[in-house]
Short mmCIF file of C-alpha atoms in Angstrom, two decimals:
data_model
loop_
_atom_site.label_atom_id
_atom_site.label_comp_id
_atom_site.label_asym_id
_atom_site.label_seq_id
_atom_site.Cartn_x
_atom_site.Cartn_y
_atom_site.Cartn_z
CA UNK A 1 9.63 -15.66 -11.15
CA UNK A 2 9.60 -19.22 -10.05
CA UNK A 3 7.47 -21.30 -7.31
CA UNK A 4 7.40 -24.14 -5.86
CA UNK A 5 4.55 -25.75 -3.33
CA UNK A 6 5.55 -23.38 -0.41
CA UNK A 7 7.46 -20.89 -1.57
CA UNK A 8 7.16 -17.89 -3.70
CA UNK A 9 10.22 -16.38 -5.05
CA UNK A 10 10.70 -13.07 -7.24
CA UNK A 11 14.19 -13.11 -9.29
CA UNK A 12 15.12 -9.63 -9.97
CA UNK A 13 17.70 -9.81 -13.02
CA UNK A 14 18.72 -6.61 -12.64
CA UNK A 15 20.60 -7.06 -9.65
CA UNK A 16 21.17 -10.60 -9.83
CA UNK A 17 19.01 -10.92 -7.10
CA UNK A 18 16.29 -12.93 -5.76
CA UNK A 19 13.48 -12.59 -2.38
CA UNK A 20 11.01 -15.27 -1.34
CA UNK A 21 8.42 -16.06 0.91
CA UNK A 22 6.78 -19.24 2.35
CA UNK A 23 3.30 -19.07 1.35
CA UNK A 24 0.52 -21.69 2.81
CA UNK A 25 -2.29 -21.04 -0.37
CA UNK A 26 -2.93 -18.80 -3.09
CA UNK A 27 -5.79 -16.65 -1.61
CA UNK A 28 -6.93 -15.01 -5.29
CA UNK A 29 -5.62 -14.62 -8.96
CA UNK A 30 -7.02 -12.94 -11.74
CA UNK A 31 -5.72 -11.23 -14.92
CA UNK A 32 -7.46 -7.84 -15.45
CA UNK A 33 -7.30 -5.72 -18.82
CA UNK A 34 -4.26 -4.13 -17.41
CA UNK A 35 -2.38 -6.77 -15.46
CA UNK A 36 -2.21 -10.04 -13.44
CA UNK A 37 -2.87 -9.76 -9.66
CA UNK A 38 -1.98 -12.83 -7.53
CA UNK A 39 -2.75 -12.85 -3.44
CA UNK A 40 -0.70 -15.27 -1.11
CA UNK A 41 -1.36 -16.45 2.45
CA UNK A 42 2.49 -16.34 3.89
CA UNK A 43 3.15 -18.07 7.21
CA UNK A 44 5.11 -14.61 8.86
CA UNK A 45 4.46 -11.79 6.38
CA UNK A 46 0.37 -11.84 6.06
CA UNK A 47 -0.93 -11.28 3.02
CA UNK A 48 1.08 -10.55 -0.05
CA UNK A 49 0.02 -9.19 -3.38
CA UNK A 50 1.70 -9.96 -6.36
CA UNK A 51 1.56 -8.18 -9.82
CA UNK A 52 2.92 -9.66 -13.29
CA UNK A 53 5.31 -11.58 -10.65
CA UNK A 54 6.37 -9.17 -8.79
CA UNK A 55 6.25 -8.26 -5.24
CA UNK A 56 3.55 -5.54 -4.26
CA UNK A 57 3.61 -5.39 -0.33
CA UNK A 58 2.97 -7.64 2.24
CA UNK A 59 0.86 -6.70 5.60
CA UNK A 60 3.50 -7.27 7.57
CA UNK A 61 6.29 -4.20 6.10
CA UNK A 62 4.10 -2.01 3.90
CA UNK A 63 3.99 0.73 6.41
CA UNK A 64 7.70 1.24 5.85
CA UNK A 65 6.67 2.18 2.24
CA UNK A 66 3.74 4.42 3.07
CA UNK A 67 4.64 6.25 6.07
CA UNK A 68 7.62 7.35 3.74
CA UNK A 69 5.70 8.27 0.57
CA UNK A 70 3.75 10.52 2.60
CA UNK A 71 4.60 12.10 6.26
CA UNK A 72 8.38 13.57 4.86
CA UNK A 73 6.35 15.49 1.84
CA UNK A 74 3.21 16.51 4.40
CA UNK A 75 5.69 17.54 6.94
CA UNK A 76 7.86 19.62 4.88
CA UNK A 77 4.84 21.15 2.88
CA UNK A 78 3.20 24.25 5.07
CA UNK A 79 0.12 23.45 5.13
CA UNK A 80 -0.62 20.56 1.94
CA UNK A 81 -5.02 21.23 1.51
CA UNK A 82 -5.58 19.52 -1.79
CA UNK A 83 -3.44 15.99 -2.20
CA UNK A 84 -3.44 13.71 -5.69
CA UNK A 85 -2.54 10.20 -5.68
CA UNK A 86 -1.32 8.82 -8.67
CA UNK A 87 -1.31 4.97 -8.76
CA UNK A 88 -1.46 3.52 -5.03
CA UNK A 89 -3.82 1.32 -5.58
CA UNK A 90 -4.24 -0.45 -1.66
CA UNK A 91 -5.04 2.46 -0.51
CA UNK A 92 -2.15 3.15 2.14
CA UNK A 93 -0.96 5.84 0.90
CA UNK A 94 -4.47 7.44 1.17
CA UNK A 95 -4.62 5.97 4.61
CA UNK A 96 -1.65 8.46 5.70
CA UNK A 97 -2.41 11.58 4.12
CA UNK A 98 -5.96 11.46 5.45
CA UNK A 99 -3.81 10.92 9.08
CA UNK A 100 -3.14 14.69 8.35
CA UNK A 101 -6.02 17.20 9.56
CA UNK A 102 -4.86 19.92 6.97
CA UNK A 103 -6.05 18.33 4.22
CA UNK A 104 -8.93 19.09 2.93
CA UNK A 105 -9.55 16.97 -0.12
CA UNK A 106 -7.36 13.56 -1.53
CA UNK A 107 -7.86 11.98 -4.92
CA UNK A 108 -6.51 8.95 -5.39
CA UNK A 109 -6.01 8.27 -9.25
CA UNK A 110 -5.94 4.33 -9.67
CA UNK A 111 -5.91 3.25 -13.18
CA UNK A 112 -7.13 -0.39 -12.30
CA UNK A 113 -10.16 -0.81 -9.76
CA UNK A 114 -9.19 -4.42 -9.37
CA UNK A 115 -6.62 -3.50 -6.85
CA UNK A 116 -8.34 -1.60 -4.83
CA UNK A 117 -11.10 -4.10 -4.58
CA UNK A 118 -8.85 -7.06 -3.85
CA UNK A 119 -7.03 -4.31 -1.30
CA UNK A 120 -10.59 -3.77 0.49
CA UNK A 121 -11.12 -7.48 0.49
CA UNK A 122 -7.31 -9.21 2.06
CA UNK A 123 -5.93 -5.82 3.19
CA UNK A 124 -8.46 -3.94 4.52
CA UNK A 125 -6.48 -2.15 7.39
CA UNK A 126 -4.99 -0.40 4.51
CA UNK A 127 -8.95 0.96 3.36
CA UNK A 128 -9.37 2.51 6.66
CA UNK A 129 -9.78 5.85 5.26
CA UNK A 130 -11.70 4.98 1.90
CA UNK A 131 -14.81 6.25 2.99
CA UNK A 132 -13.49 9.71 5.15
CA UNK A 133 -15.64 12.78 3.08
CA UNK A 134 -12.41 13.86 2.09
CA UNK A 135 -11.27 10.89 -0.22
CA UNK A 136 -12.13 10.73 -3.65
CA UNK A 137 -11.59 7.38 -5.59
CA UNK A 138 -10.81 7.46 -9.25
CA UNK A 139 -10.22 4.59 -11.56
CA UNK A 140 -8.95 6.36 -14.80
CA UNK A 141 -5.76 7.27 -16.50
CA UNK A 142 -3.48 9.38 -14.13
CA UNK A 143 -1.14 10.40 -16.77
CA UNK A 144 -4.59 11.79 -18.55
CA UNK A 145 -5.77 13.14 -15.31
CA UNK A 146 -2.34 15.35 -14.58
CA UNK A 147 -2.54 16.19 -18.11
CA UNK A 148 -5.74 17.58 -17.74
CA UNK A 149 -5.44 18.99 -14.35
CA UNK A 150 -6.92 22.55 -13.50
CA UNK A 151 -2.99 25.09 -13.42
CA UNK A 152 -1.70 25.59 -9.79
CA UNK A 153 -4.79 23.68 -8.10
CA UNK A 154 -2.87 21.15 -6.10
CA UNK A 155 -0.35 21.01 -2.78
CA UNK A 156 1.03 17.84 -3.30
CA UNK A 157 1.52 15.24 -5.99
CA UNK A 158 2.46 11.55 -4.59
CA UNK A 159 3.32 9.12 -7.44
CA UNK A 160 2.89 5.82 -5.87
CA UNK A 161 3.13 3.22 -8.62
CA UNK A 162 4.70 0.25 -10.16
CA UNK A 163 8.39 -0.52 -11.34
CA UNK A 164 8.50 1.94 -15.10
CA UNK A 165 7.63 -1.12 -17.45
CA UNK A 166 3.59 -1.65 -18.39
CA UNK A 167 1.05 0.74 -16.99
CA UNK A 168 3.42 2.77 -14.98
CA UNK A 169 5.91 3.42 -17.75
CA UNK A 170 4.33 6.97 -19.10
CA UNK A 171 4.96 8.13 -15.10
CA UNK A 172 8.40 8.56 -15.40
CA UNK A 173 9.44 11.17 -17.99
CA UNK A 174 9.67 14.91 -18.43
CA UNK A 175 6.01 15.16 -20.25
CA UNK A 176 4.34 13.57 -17.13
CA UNK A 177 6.89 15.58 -14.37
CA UNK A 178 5.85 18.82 -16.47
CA UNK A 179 1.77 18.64 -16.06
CA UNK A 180 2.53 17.45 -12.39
CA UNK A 181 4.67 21.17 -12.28
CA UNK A 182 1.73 22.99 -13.77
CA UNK A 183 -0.92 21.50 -11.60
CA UNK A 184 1.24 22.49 -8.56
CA UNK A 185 0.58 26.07 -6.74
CA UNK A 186 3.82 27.68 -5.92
CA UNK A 187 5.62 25.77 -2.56
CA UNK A 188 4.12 22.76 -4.26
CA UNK A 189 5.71 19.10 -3.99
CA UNK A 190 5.66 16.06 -6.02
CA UNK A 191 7.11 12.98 -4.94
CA UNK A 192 7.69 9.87 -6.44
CA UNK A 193 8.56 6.12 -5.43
CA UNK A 194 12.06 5.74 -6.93
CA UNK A 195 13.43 2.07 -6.71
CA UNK A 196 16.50 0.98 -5.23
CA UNK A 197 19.48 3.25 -4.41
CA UNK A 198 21.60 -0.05 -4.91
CA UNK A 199 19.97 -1.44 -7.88
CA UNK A 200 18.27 1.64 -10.13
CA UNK A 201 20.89 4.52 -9.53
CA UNK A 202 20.85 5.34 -13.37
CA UNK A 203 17.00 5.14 -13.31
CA UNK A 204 16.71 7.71 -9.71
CA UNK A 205 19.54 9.62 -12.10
CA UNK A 206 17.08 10.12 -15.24
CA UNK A 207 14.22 10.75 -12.81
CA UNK A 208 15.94 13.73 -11.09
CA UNK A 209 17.54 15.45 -14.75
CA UNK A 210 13.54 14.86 -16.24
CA UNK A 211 12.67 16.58 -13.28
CA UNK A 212 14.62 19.70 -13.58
CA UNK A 213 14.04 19.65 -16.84
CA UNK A 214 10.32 20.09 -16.14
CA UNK A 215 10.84 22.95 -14.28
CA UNK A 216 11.48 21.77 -10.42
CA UNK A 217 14.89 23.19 -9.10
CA UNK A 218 15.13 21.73 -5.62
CA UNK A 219 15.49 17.83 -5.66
CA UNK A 220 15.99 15.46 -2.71
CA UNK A 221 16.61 11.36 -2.79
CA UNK A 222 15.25 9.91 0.88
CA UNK A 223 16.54 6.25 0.42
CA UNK A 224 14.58 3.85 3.23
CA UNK A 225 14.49 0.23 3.99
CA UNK A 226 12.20 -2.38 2.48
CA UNK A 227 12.54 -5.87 2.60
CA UNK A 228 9.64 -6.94 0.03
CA UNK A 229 11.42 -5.50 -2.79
CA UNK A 230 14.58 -5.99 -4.33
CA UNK A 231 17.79 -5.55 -2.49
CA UNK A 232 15.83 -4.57 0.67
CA UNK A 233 16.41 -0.78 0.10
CA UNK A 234 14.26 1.82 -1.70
CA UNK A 235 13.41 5.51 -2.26
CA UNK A 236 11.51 8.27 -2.66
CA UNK A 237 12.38 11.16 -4.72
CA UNK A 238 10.70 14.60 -3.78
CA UNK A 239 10.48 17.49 -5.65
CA UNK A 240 9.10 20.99 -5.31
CA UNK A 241 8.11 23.92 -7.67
CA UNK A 242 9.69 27.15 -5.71
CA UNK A 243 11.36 26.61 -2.65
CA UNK A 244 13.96 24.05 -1.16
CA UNK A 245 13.64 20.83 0.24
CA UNK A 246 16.31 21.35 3.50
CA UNK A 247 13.86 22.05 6.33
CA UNK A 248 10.76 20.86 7.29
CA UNK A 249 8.30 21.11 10.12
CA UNK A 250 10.13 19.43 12.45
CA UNK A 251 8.12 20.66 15.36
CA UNK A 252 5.26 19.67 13.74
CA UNK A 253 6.74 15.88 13.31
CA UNK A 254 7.49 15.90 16.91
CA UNK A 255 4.12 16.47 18.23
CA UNK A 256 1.86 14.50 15.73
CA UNK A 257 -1.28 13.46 16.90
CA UNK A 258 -1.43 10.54 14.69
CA UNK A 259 0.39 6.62 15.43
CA UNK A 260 3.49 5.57 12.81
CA UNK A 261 5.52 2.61 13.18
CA UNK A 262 8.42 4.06 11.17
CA UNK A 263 8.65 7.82 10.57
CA UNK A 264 9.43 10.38 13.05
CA UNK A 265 11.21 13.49 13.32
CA UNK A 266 14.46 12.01 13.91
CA UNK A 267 14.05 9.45 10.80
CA UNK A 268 12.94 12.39 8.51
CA UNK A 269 16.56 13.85 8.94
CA UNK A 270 18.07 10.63 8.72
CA UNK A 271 16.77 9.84 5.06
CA UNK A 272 17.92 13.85 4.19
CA UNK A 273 21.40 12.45 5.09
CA UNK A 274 22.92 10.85 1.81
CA UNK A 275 25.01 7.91 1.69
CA UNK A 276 28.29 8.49 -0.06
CA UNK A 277 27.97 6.30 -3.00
CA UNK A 278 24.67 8.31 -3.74
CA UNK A 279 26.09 11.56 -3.32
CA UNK A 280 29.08 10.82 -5.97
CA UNK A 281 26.31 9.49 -8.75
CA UNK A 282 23.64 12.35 -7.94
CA UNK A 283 26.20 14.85 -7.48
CA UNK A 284 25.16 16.54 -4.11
#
């Protein structure tokens, strides 16, 4: 990471890459027991967040990000009552499950309060929902909590959390995947943010075999655009315990009764579709 007076700039060595963005102040930094959160004023992007140097979201493209963690798994679950959000810290993700009448009860599973706090405080659109009787707000261990988690009790498992280095490491193996299999009820789904299509194939790659080998048979990649983190292009990688992953509720998607600036119906089918080079290294 390197700045200079108007600029902040993430270097990504992995890809040999590099995004910046011209920021007028530093709004807030602090280092908390698990990490070091940074806020920026940006003259086109709004607010950005920052942790241990590395991009977060912005206000101005983070409903790319959320809109796909959630509406494509909602959608193609029947009817998703009880929700658990690992990670996901601002609270967006929350945000759009709670845009779904069905469900009945969302936990979000933050390990440190600090980012929700600073989310309520310079993203606050995002905390909408915080305070709906169906939210619950936890700030403890989600690998614990999944490990711990009452057998066949949930619908849906979104794993919204950092890159797989520091806290976010422990989500991203076959121990973690297995309690998140056991804590589904059959037609269950778990889906996880999986980097960059372009820059982490080998990492979406060891995802999807850990995966299987926790039990889940049908696996799908949705790859979508996101400028705020490296090489513009990310994923989601959905899972589900009994069942495929081919259809969804398309009907459903056409007639929600809820606003999105991204998904839709059409865009759901488009992210099933995938590119070739993906297709050759996932085998599908």
């Amino acid at each position: 990471m390197s700045q200079h007076p108007s600029w902040f700039t993430e270097a990504h060595q992995a890809s040999g890459s590099s995004i910046g963005y011209r920021v007028e102040k530093l709004l807030h930094a602090e280092k908390t027991p698990f990490q070091t959160i940074e806020i920026y004023q940006t003259t086109d992007w709004g607010n950005l967040m920052v942790i241990d140097g590395c991009v977060m979201l912005t206000s101005r493209d983070n409903f790319l990000y959320h809109e796909m963690m959630t509406h494509p798994a909602l959608f193609t679950h029947a009817r998703a009552k009880r929700v658990v959000i690992i990670g996901g810290g601002d609270c967006g993700t929350l945000r759009e499950v709670l845009k779904h009448e069905e469900v009945e009860h969302a936990v979000q599973v933050e390990i440190d309060e600090r980012v929700t706090r600073l989310a309520e405080q310079y993203f606050p659109e995002l905390c909408d929902s915080n305070n709906d009787p169906r939210a619950e707000l936890l700030f403890i261990d989600g690998i614990k909590y999944m490990a711990e988690a009452e057998p066949e009790s949930l619908d849906l498992i979104i794993v919204d959390s950092t890159d797989p280095v520091g806290p976010a490491e422990g989500l991203f193996n076959a121990a973690f995947y297995a309690s998140c299999y056991k804590a589904l009820r059959h037609g269950g789904i778990l889906v996880q943010q999986s980097e960059s299509p372009i820059a982490h194939i080998e990492l979406i790659k060891s995802m999807r075999s850990a995966m299987r080998t926790a039990g889940f048979s049908a696996v799908k990649t949705l790859p979508f655009p996101q400028p705020c983190y490296p090489t513009g292009w990310w994923s989601c990688t959905m899972v589900r315990k009994g069942g495929d992953l081919a259809g969804f509720r398309e009907r459903g998607a056409l007639s929600k009764n809820f606003p999105t600036r991204y998904y839709n119906a059409d865009i759901h089918k488009a992210a099933l579709a995938q590119p070739e080079f993906m297709r050759e290294a996932l085998g599908e």
